[in-house]
Coordinates of C-alpha atoms and ligand atoms in Angstrom, one line a residue:
X102 CA 20.6 -14.4 -72.1
X103 CA 19.2 -17.9 -71.7
X104 CA 21.2 -18.8 -68.6
X105 CA 21.1 -15.4 -67.0
X106 CA 20.4 -15.7 -63.3
X107 CA 17.1 -14.2 -62.3
X108 CA 15.7 -14.2 -58.8
X109 CA 12.8 -12.5 -57.2
X110 CA 11.6 -11.3 -53.8
X111 CA 7.9 -11.9 -53.8
X112 CA 6.3 -10.5 -50.6
X113 CA 2.6 -10.3 -50.0
X114 CA 1.5 -6.9 -48.8
X115 CA -0.1 -8.1 -45.7
X116 CA 1.7 -5.9 -43.2
X117 CA 5.2 -4.6 -42.4
X118 CA 8.1 -6.6 -43.7
X119 CA 9.6 -8.9 -41.0
X120 CA 13.4 -8.9 -40.9
X121 CA 13.2 -12.6 -41.9
X122 CA 11.8 -11.4 -45.2
X123 CA 14.5 -8.7 -45.5
X124 CA 17.1 -11.4 -45.1
X125 CA 15.4 -13.5 -47.8
X126 CA 15.5 -10.5 -50.1
X127 CA 19.1 -9.8 -49.2
X128 CA 20.2 -13.4 -50.0
X129 CA 18.4 -13.1 -53.3
X130 CA 20.1 -9.8 -54.0
X131 CA 23.6 -11.2 -53.1
X132 CA 23.1 -14.2 -55.3
X133 CA 21.8 -12.1 -58.2
X134 CA 24.6 -9.6 -58.1
X135 CA 27.3 -12.2 -57.7
X136 CA 26.1 -13.9 -60.9
X137 CA 25.5 -10.6 -62.8
X138 CA 21.9 -11.5 -62.7
X139 CA 18.6 -9.7 -62.1
X140 CA 16.8 -9.1 -58.8
X141 CA 13.1 -8.6 -59.1
X142 CA 10.4 -7.3 -56.8
X143 CA 7.1 -8.9 -57.4
X144 CA 4.1 -8.1 -55.2
X145 CA 1.9 -11.1 -54.5
X146 CA -1.4 -9.6 -53.7
X147 CA -3.9 -12.2 -54.9
X148 CA -5.3 -12.7 -51.4
X149 CA -7.5 -9.6 -51.2
X150 CA -8.8 -10.5 -47.8
X151 CA -5.3 -10.0 -46.4
X152 CA -4.4 -6.8 -48.1
X153 CA -3.1 -4.1 -45.8
X154 CA -3.1 -0.5 -46.7
X155 CA 0.4 1.0 -47.0
X156 CA 2.2 -2.3 -46.9
X157 CA 3.5 -2.1 -50.5
X158 CA 4.8 1.4 -50.0
X159 CA 6.4 0.2 -46.8
X160 CA 8.2 -2.6 -48.6
X161 CA 9.6 -0.3 -51.3
X162 CA 10.7 2.3 -48.8
X163 CA 12.4 -0.4 -46.7
X164 CA 14.6 -1.5 -49.5
X165 CA 15.5 2.1 -50.5
X166 CA 16.6 2.7 -47.0
X167 CA 18.6 -0.6 -46.9
X168 CA 20.3 0.3 -50.2
X169 CA 19.2 -2.9 -51.9
X170 CA 18.2 -2.0 -55.4
X171 CA 15.8 -4.0 -57.5
X172 CA 16.5 -4.3 -61.3
X173 CA 12.9 -4.9 -62.2
X174 CA 9.6 -4.9 -60.5
X175 CA 6.9 -2.9 -58.8
X176 CA 7.9 0.8 -58.8
X177 CA 10.6 0.2 -61.4
X178 CA 9.0 -1.6 -64.3
X179 CA 10.8 -4.0 -66.7
X180 CA 10.2 -6.3 -69.7
X181 CA 8.2 -8.9 -67.8
X182 CA 5.6 -6.6 -66.1
X183 CA 3.3 -5.9 -64.7
X184 CA 4.9 -7.1 -61.5
X185 CA 2.0 -6.8 -59.2
X186 CA -0.2 -10.0 -59.4
X187 CA -3.5 -8.2 -59.0
X188 CA -2.6 -6.4 -62.3
X189 CA -1.9 -9.7 -63.9
X190 CA -5.3 -11.2 -62.9
X191 CA -6.6 -11.8 -66.5
X192 CA -3.8 -14.1 -67.4
X193 CA -4.1 -16.7 -64.7
X194 CA -7.4 -18.3 -65.6
X195 CA -6.2 -19.6 -68.9
X196 CA -3.4 -21.4 -67.1
X197 CA -5.9 -23.0 -64.7
X198 CA -8.0 -24.0 -67.6
X199 CA -5.0 -25.5 -69.4
X200 CA -4.5 -27.8 -66.4
X201 CA -8.1 -28.9 -66.5
X202 CA -7.8 -29.7 -70.1
X203 CA -4.7 -31.7 -69.4
X204 CA -6.5 -33.6 -66.7
X205 CA -4.2 -32.1 -64.1
X206 CA -6.9 -30.1 -62.3
X207 CA -10.6 -30.0 -61.8
X208 CA -13.6 -27.8 -60.9
X209 CA -14.9 -28.2 -57.4
X210 CA -18.3 -26.9 -56.4
X211 CA -18.4 -27.7 -52.7
X212 CA -19.6 -24.8 -50.7
X213 CA -17.7 -23.5 -47.6
X214 CA -20.5 -24.9 -45.4
X215 CA -20.3 -28.4 -47.0
X216 CA -16.5 -28.5 -46.5
X217 CA -16.9 -27.2 -42.9
X218 CA -19.4 -30.0 -42.2
X219 CA -16.9 -32.6 -43.6
X220 CA -14.3 -31.2 -41.3
X221 CA -16.5 -31.3 -38.2
X222 CA -17.5 -34.9 -39.1
X223 CA -13.9 -35.9 -39.4
X224 CA -13.0 -34.3 -36.1
X225 CA -15.7 -36.2 -34.4
X226 CA -14.1 -39.3 -35.7
X227 CA -10.7 -38.0 -34.5
X228 CA -9.5 -37.7 -38.1
X229 CA -8.5 -34.7 -40.2
X230 CA -10.4 -34.0 -43.4
X231 CA -8.4 -33.5 -46.5
X232 CA -9.6 -32.9 -50.1
X233 CA -7.4 -35.4 -51.8
X234 CA -7.2 -38.5 -54.0
X235 CA -9.0 -40.6 -51.3
X236 CA -11.9 -38.2 -50.7
X237 CA -12.4 -36.3 -53.9
X238 CA -14.7 -38.9 -55.5
X239 CA -17.2 -38.5 -52.7
X240 CA -17.2 -34.7 -53.0
X241 CA -18.8 -32.3 -55.5
X242 CA -16.4 -31.8 -58.4
X243 CA -15.9 -32.4 -62.1
X244 CA -14.3 -35.7 -61.4
X245 CA -17.1 -37.1 -59.3
X246 CA -20.1 -35.6 -61.1
X247 CA -21.3 -36.6 -64.5
X248 CA -20.2 -34.4 -67.4
X249 CA -23.6 -32.9 -68.1
X250 CA -24.1 -32.0 -64.5
X251 CA -20.8 -30.3 -64.5
X252 CA -21.6 -28.3 -67.6
X253 CA -25.0 -27.3 -66.1
X254 CA -23.3 -26.1 -62.9
X255 CA -20.8 -24.1 -64.8
X256 CA -23.4 -22.6 -67.1
X257 CA -25.6 -21.7 -64.1
X258 CA -22.7 -19.4 -62.9
X259 CA -22.5 -21.2 -59.5
X260 CA -19.3 -20.4 -57.7
X261 CA -16.5 -22.9 -58.1
X262 CA -12.8 -23.3 -57.4
X263 CA -10.2 -25.1 -59.5
X264 CA -8.1 -27.7 -57.6
X265 CA -4.9 -29.4 -58.5
X266 CA -5.2 -33.1 -59.0
X267 CA -2.5 -35.0 -57.3
X268 CA -2.1 -38.5 -58.8
X269 CA -2.2 -41.4 -56.3
X270 CA 0.9 -43.3 -55.5
X271 CA 3.5 -41.0 -57.0
X272 CA 6.7 -40.0 -55.4
X273 CA 7.5 -36.4 -55.9
X274 CA 11.2 -35.8 -55.8
X275 CA 13.3 -32.7 -56.2
X276 CA 16.6 -31.2 -55.0
X277 CA 16.8 -28.2 -52.7
X278 CA 20.1 -26.3 -52.7
X279 CA 20.1 -26.2 -48.9
X280 CA 18.1 -29.2 -47.8
X281 CA 19.3 -31.6 -50.4
X282 CA 17.2 -34.3 -52.0
X283 CA 13.5 -34.2 -51.0
X284 CA 10.9 -36.9 -51.5
X285 CA 7.2 -36.7 -50.9
X286 CA 4.3 -39.1 -51.5
X287 CA 1.6 -37.6 -53.6
X288 CA -1.1 -39.5 -51.8
X289 CA -0.4 -37.5 -48.6
X290 CA -1.0 -34.2 -50.3
X291 CA -4.2 -32.3 -50.5
X292 CA -5.6 -31.1 -53.8
X293 CA -4.8 -27.4 -53.3
X294 CA -7.0 -24.7 -54.7
X295 CA -5.3 -23.0 -57.6
X296 CA -8.0 -20.7 -58.7
X297 CA -10.6 -19.2 -56.3
X298 CA -14.3 -18.4 -56.7
X299 CA -13.5 -14.7 -56.6
X300 CA -11.7 -15.0 -60.0
X301 CA -8.2 -14.7 -58.4
X302 CA -5.5 -17.3 -58.6
X303 CA -4.1 -18.6 -55.3
X304 CA -0.6 -18.0 -54.3
X305 CA 0.5 -21.4 -55.6
X306 CA -0.8 -20.9 -59.2
X307 CA 0.2 -17.3 -59.5
X308 CA 3.6 -17.9 -58.1
X309 CA 4.5 -20.7 -60.5
X310 CA 3.0 -19.0 -63.5
X311 CA 4.9 -15.8 -62.8
X312 CA 8.1 -17.5 -61.9
X313 CA 7.9 -19.2 -65.3
X314 CA 6.8 -16.2 -67.3
X315 CA 9.4 -14.0 -65.6
X316 CA 12.1 -16.5 -66.3
X317 CA 13.1 -17.0 -62.7
X318 CA 16.1 -19.3 -62.4
X319 CA 16.4 -19.7 -58.6
X320 CA 13.7 -19.5 -55.9
X321 CA 15.4 -18.5 -52.7
X322 CA 12.7 -18.2 -49.9
X323 CA 11.8 -19.0 -46.4
X324 CA 11.6 -22.5 -45.1
X325 CA 7.9 -22.1 -44.4
X326 CA 7.4 -22.6 -48.1
X327 CA 9.1 -26.0 -48.2
X328 CA 5.8 -28.0 -47.6
X329 CA 4.3 -26.2 -50.7
X330 CA 7.3 -27.1 -52.9
X331 CA 6.1 -30.6 -53.9
X332 CA 2.9 -28.9 -55.2
X333 CA 5.0 -26.3 -57.0
X334 CA 7.3 -28.9 -58.6
X335 CA 4.1 -30.9 -59.6
X336 CA 2.7 -27.8 -61.2
X337 CA 5.9 -27.2 -63.3
X338 CA 5.6 -30.8 -64.4
X339 CA 1.9 -30.6 -65.1
X340 CA 2.4 -27.5 -67.3
X341 CA 5.3 -29.2 -69.1
X342 CA 7.8 -26.6 -67.9
X343 CA 10.0 -28.9 -66.0
X344 CA 13.0 -28.3 -68.2
X345 CA 13.3 -24.7 -67.0
X346 CA 12.0 -25.2 -63.5
X347 CA 13.9 -22.9 -61.1
X348 CA 16.3 -24.4 -58.6
X349 CA 15.0 -24.1 -55.0
X350 CA 16.7 -23.0 -51.9
X351 CA 14.7 -22.9 -48.7
X352 CA 16.3 -20.7 -46.0
X353 CA 16.3 -21.7 -42.3
X354 CA 14.2 -19.6 -39.9
X355 CA 15.4 -16.8 -37.8
X356 CA 14.7 -17.9 -34.2
X357 CA 13.9 -16.1 -31.0
X358 CA 16.9 -15.1 -28.9
X359 CA 16.4 -18.2 -26.7
X360 CA 16.2 -20.4 -29.8
X361 CA 12.7 -21.5 -28.9
X362 CA 10.7 -21.0 -32.0
X363 CA 10.5 -18.6 -34.9
X364 CA 11.1 -14.9 -34.3
X365 CA 7.6 -13.6 -34.6
X366 CA 6.3 -10.1 -35.5
X367 CA 5.2 -9.8 -31.8
X368 CA 8.6 -10.7 -30.3
X369 CA 10.4 -7.5 -31.1
X370 CA 8.7 -5.0 -29.0
X371 CA 8.0 -7.6 -26.3
X372 CA 11.8 -8.3 -26.0
X373 CA 12.9 -4.8 -26.7
X374 CA 14.3 -4.8 -30.2
X375 CA 12.8 -4.1 -33.6
X376 CA 11.8 -6.9 -36.0
X377 CA 10.9 -4.5 -38.8
X378 CA 13.2 -2.4 -40.9
X379 CA 11.1 0.8 -40.5
X380 CA 8.6 1.8 -37.9
X381 CA 5.2 0.6 -38.7
X382 CA 1.9 2.3 -37.9
X383 CA -0.8 -0.3 -38.2
X384 CA -3.7 1.4 -40.1
X385 CA -6.3 -0.7 -38.3
X386 CA -5.2 -1.1 -34.7
X387 CA -3.2 2.1 -34.8
X388 CA -0.5 0.1 -33.0
X389 CA 3.1 1.3 -33.6
X390 CA 5.9 -1.2 -34.0
X391 CA 9.5 0.0 -33.8
X392 CA 11.8 -0.1 -36.8
X393 CA 15.6 -0.4 -37.2
X394 CA 15.7 3.0 -38.9
X395 CA 13.9 4.9 -36.2
X396 CA 15.8 3.1 -33.5
X397 CA 19.0 4.6 -34.9
X398 CA 20.5 1.7 -36.8
X399 CA 22.5 2.3 -39.9
X400 CA 21.3 0.4 -42.9
X401 CA 24.7 -1.1 -43.6
X402 CA 24.8 -2.5 -40.1
X403 CA 21.4 -4.1 -40.5
X404 CA 22.4 -5.6 -43.9
X405 CA 25.6 -7.0 -42.4
X406 CA 23.9 -8.4 -39.3
X407 CA 21.2 -10.1 -41.4
X408 CA 23.7 -11.5 -43.9
X409 CA 25.4 -13.3 -41.0
X410 CA 22.1 -14.6 -39.5
X411 CA 22.4 -18.0 -41.2
X412 CA 25.5 -17.6 -43.3
X413 CA 29.2 -17.1 -42.8
X414 CA 32.2 -17.3 -45.1
X415 CA 33.9 -20.0 -43.1
X416 CA 36.3 -17.6 -41.4
X417 CA 35.9 -15.5 -38.2
X418 CA 35.2 -12.3 -40.3
X419 CA 32.1 -10.6 -39.3
X420 CA 32.3 -7.1 -40.9
X421 CA 31.5 -7.3 -44.6
X422 CA 30.6 -4.4 -46.9
X423 CA 27.8 -5.1 -49.3
X424 CA 30.3 -5.4 -52.1
X425 CA 32.3 -7.9 -50.1
X426 CA 29.1 -9.9 -49.3
X427 CA 28.3 -10.0 -53.0
X428 CA 31.7 -11.5 -53.7
X429 CA 31.8 -14.0 -50.8
X430 CA 28.2 -15.1 -50.5
X431 CA 27.4 -18.7 -51.3
X432 CA 24.3 -20.7 -51.0
X433 CA 26.4 -23.8 -50.0
X434 CA 27.4 -22.0 -46.8
X435 CA 23.9 -21.2 -45.7
X436 CA 23.2 -23.1 -42.5
X437 CA 20.5 -25.7 -42.4
X438 CA 19.7 -24.8 -38.8
X439 CA 17.7 -21.8 -37.6
X440 CA 19.7 -18.8 -36.6
X441 CA 19.1 -17.2 -33.2
X442 CA 18.5 -13.5 -33.2
X443 CA 21.0 -11.7 -31.0
X444 CA 20.1 -8.2 -30.0
X445 CA 23.5 -7.5 -28.4
X446 CA 25.1 -8.6 -31.7
X447 CA 22.8 -6.2 -33.6
X448 CA 24.0 -3.4 -31.4
X449 CA 27.6 -4.5 -31.9
X450 CA 27.2 -4.3 -35.6
X451 CA 25.8 -0.8 -35.3
X452 CA 28.7 0.2 -33.1
X453 CA 31.2 -1.0 -35.7
X454 CA 29.4 0.9 -38.5
X455 CA 29.0 4.0 -36.5
X456 CA 32.8 4.2 -36.1
X457 CA 33.0 4.3 -39.9
X458 CA 30.7 7.3 -40.2
X459 CA 32.6 10.6 -40.8
X460 CA 32.9 12.8 -37.7
X461 CA 31.6 15.6 -39.8
X462 CA 28.3 13.8 -40.6
X463 CA 27.7 13.0 -37.0
X464 CA 28.8 16.4 -35.8
X465 CA 26.3 18.1 -38.1
X466 CA 23.5 16.1 -36.7
X467 CA 24.6 16.5 -33.2
X468 CA 25.1 20.2 -33.6
X469 CA 21.4 20.4 -34.6
X470 CA 20.4 18.3 -31.7
X471 CA 22.3 20.6 -29.3
X472 CA 20.7 23.7 -30.8
X473 CA 17.3 22.2 -30.3
X474 CA 18.3 21.7 -26.6
X475 CA 19.1 25.4 -26.5
X476 CA 22.8 24.8 -26.0
X477 CA 25.0 27.4 -27.6
X478 CA 28.4 26.0 -28.7
X479 CA 30.7 26.1 -31.7
X480 CA 30.6 23.6 -34.5
X481 CA 34.3 23.1 -33.9
X482 CA 33.7 22.0 -30.3
X483 CA 31.0 19.6 -31.5
X484 CA 33.5 18.1 -33.9
X485 CA 36.1 17.7 -31.2
X486 CA 33.5 16.1 -28.9
X487 CA 32.3 13.7 -31.6
X488 CA 35.8 12.5 -32.4
X489 CA 36.5 11.9 -28.7
X490 CA 33.2 10.2 -27.9
X491 CA 31.9 8.3 -30.9
X492 CA 33.9 5.1 -29.9
X493 CA 31.8 5.0 -26.7
X494 CA 28.5 5.0 -28.7
X495 CA 26.7 2.3 -30.5
X496 CA 24.1 4.8 -31.8
X497 CA 24.4 8.5 -32.8
X498 CA 21.6 9.2 -30.3
X499 CA 23.9 8.0 -27.5
X500 CA 26.3 11.0 -28.1
X501 CA 24.4 13.2 -25.7
X502 CA 24.3 10.8 -22.8
X503 CA 28.1 10.3 -23.2
X504 CA 29.1 13.9 -23.7
X505 CA 26.5 16.1 -22.0
X506 CA 29.1 17.4 -19.6
X507 CA 31.0 19.1 -22.4
X508 CA 28.0 21.4 -22.8
X509 CA 26.4 21.6 -19.3
X510 CA 28.2 22.1 -16.1
X511 CA 27.7 19.4 -13.5
X512 CA 24.7 20.2 -11.2
X513 CA 25.8 17.5 -8.8
X514 CA 28.6 15.0 -8.2
X515 CA 28.3 11.2 -8.3
X516 CA 27.8 10.3 -4.7
X517 CA 29.7 7.0 -4.7
X518 CA 32.7 8.4 -6.4
X519 CA 32.7 11.4 -4.1
X520 CA 32.7 9.2 -1.0
X521 CA 35.5 7.1 -2.4
X522 CA 37.8 9.9 -3.6
X523 CA 37.0 13.2 -1.9
X524 CA 38.5 12.8 1.5
X525 CA 38.8 15.2 4.3
X526 CA 41.5 17.7 3.3
X527 CA 41.0 17.0 -0.4
X528 CA 39.4 20.4 -0.9
X529 CA 42.5 22.1 0.5
X530 CA 44.8 20.1 -1.8
X531 CA 42.6 20.8 -4.8
X532 CA 42.6 24.5 -3.9
X533 CA 46.4 24.6 -4.0
X534 CA 46.4 22.8 -7.3
X535 CA 43.8 25.1 -8.7
X536 CA 46.0 28.1 -7.7
X537 CA 48.9 26.7 -9.7
X538 CA 46.7 25.9 -12.7
X539 CA 45.4 29.5 -12.7
X540 CA 49.0 30.6 -13.0
X541 CA 49.8 28.5 -16.0
X542 CA 49.8 30.7 -19.2
X543 CA 46.8 30.4 -21.5
X544 CA 48.9 29.3 -24.5
X545 CA 48.7 25.5 -24.8
X546 CA 47.3 25.5 -21.3
X547 CA 45.8 21.9 -21.2
X548 CA 49.1 20.2 -22.1
X549 CA 51.0 22.4 -19.6
X550 CA 48.4 21.8 -16.9
X551 CA 48.7 18.1 -17.3
X552 CA 52.5 18.2 -17.3
X553 CA 52.3 20.3 -14.2
X554 CA 49.8 17.9 -12.5
X555 CA 52.0 14.8 -13.1
X556 CA 55.0 16.6 -11.8
X557 CA 53.3 18.1 -8.8
X558 CA 51.6 14.9 -7.7
X559 CA 54.8 13.0 -7.9
X560 CA 56.9 15.6 -6.1
X561 CA 54.4 15.9 -3.3
X562 CA 53.9 12.1 -3.1
X563 CA 50.2 12.5 -3.6
X564 CA 47.9 9.8 -4.9
X565 CA 47.7 10.1 -8.7
X566 CA 44.4 8.3 -9.1
X567 CA 42.8 10.3 -6.3
X568 CA 43.8 13.7 -7.6
X569 CA 43.0 13.0 -11.2
X570 CA 39.6 11.5 -10.3
X571 CA 38.8 14.5 -8.1
X572 CA 39.6 16.8 -11.0
X573 CA 37.4 14.6 -13.2
X574 CA 34.6 14.6 -10.7
X575 CA 34.7 18.4 -10.5
X576 CA 34.6 18.8 -14.3
X577 CA 32.4 16.0 -15.4
X578 CA 30.4 15.4 -12.2
X579 CA 31.1 11.7 -12.6
X580 CA 34.0 9.2 -13.2
X581 CA 33.1 8.7 -16.9
X582 CA 34.7 10.2 -20.0
X583 CA 37.8 10.1 -22.1
X584 CA 41.2 11.1 -20.6
X585 CA 41.5 14.3 -18.7
X586 CA 43.9 15.9 -21.2
X587 CA 41.3 15.6 -24.0
X588 CA 38.6 17.0 -21.8
X589 CA 40.8 19.9 -20.7
X590 CA 41.7 20.6 -24.3
X591 CA 38.1 20.8 -25.4
X592 CA 36.8 22.8 -22.4
X593 CA 39.8 25.2 -22.0
X594 CA 41.4 26.9 -19.0
X595 CA 38.6 29.2 -17.9
X596 CA 35.9 26.5 -17.9
X597 CA 38.0 23.8 -16.3
X598 CA 39.0 26.1 -13.5
X599 CA 35.6 27.5 -13.0
X600 CA 34.3 24.0 -12.6
X601 CA 37.1 23.0 -10.3
X602 CA 36.7 26.0 -8.1
X603 CA 32.9 25.5 -7.9
X604 CA 33.4 21.9 -6.9
X605 CA 35.9 22.8 -4.2
X606 CA 33.5 25.3 -2.8
X607 CA 30.4 23.1 -3.0
X608 CA 32.0 19.9 -1.7
X609 CA 34.1 21.7 0.9
X610 CA 35.6 18.8 2.8
Ligands
LIG182 N1 4.2 -14.4 -51.4 C1 5.0 -15.3 -50.7 C2 5.4 -14.7 -49.4 O1 4.8 -13.8 -49.0 C3 6.3 -15.7 -51.6 C4 6.8 -17.0 -51.3 C5 7.8 -17.4 -52.4 O2 8.9 -16.7 -52.4 O3 7.5 -18.2 -53.2 O4 6.4 -15.0 -48.7

């Protein structure tokens, strides 16, 4: 029990979950499962000003869709609950007070206006203001003010915050599983607020207290939290929890496709790909952002794609099932450098996974879609079409654009192909061929028709490409599609010959 691996994904419900967050959760999941450990979902909602309606539900639904199951957490429960920080509110204050008693934190009474004035003044002097070991004694806090005045202020109920007290001249050192050994001078750090005047802890305090109480062994999170880590390490030491401090692993960023900067929430729809797992309807702006699910991605493809954005197993292998990822994942092989998002690669992954979907599953969906379009066809035909066409599709929704001609006769013929293939006299040749095809018996017609065509073209020294393409043009209306034998088999004698005869008549060259 003692050494059981326990990791958490700890999003703040401030909006939809960015795929960078999904990747963080995925790496946590893989690491937990590989070590027979626990994967927790903790909702960090202590900043009430940033709370967004529906974000928590969105997060839970996203992971359901992706197939990444939490062992404990919000919506599941578990022995270390509650897992939502706002529901843990009463317990944080005692921890903040414990640090004050130990001389590791202090009350600060400066108002927002007073601090703003300090900032403005510093700016005028081309400096930046920081509440730290150098400035704190000239500010309004329990270190700078006499004890009785502090007591008076506290008794009067005046708002205060509790700040961490960084000692001067210390070097804070720790190891990161990805970044290696990290050193930071304490004098450079600001005395971060741990407890706010609204009675809520800040992220820093709540995060450390909860990681400790929930027995988290490894903190795997985005690189943006690395600058906060010296504070977190100092907090563990201040509480006297250093011996069971989690190990840290800060993940590199996911970058924009051109590699210039972090992939932001805005980039997706600007560049034409989703950056969120599910479509998001912003409750305030009413803006809609696209999601992988609604864009037709398969969850397994998204998981596989994200796993490889910043990690590989050292071989060329790219397709990994979730089970395989659990076996092969290793923190050591996570790149230190940002990983560029590649939309074409995302599509490629979906293409690969779409090929693994049962024809039957796709056919059922496609059959419904066709019915909605008012097309009457048999399920058996749809099955045949799906098995012929799916390799040409990256998304199930592309089935129609790649196979519409199976269900709708061509209304026109692709002009360029027509010019290139249908010469003067072609109609006459095709007419003769059609006559022969009509005479072939119905039983196994497609195969016999093809055999006949091969034979006939050769014997008459005709141009194979030209004839077959003219047949295709007549049937499909274009030069696309699988081989003609397959098309003839699906459509059958009557339909093929109807289309051929119509084309001969319409084109009439
Ligand atoms: N609540 C933080 C976030 O939104 C969690 C950071 C951490 O994992 O420590 O990313």
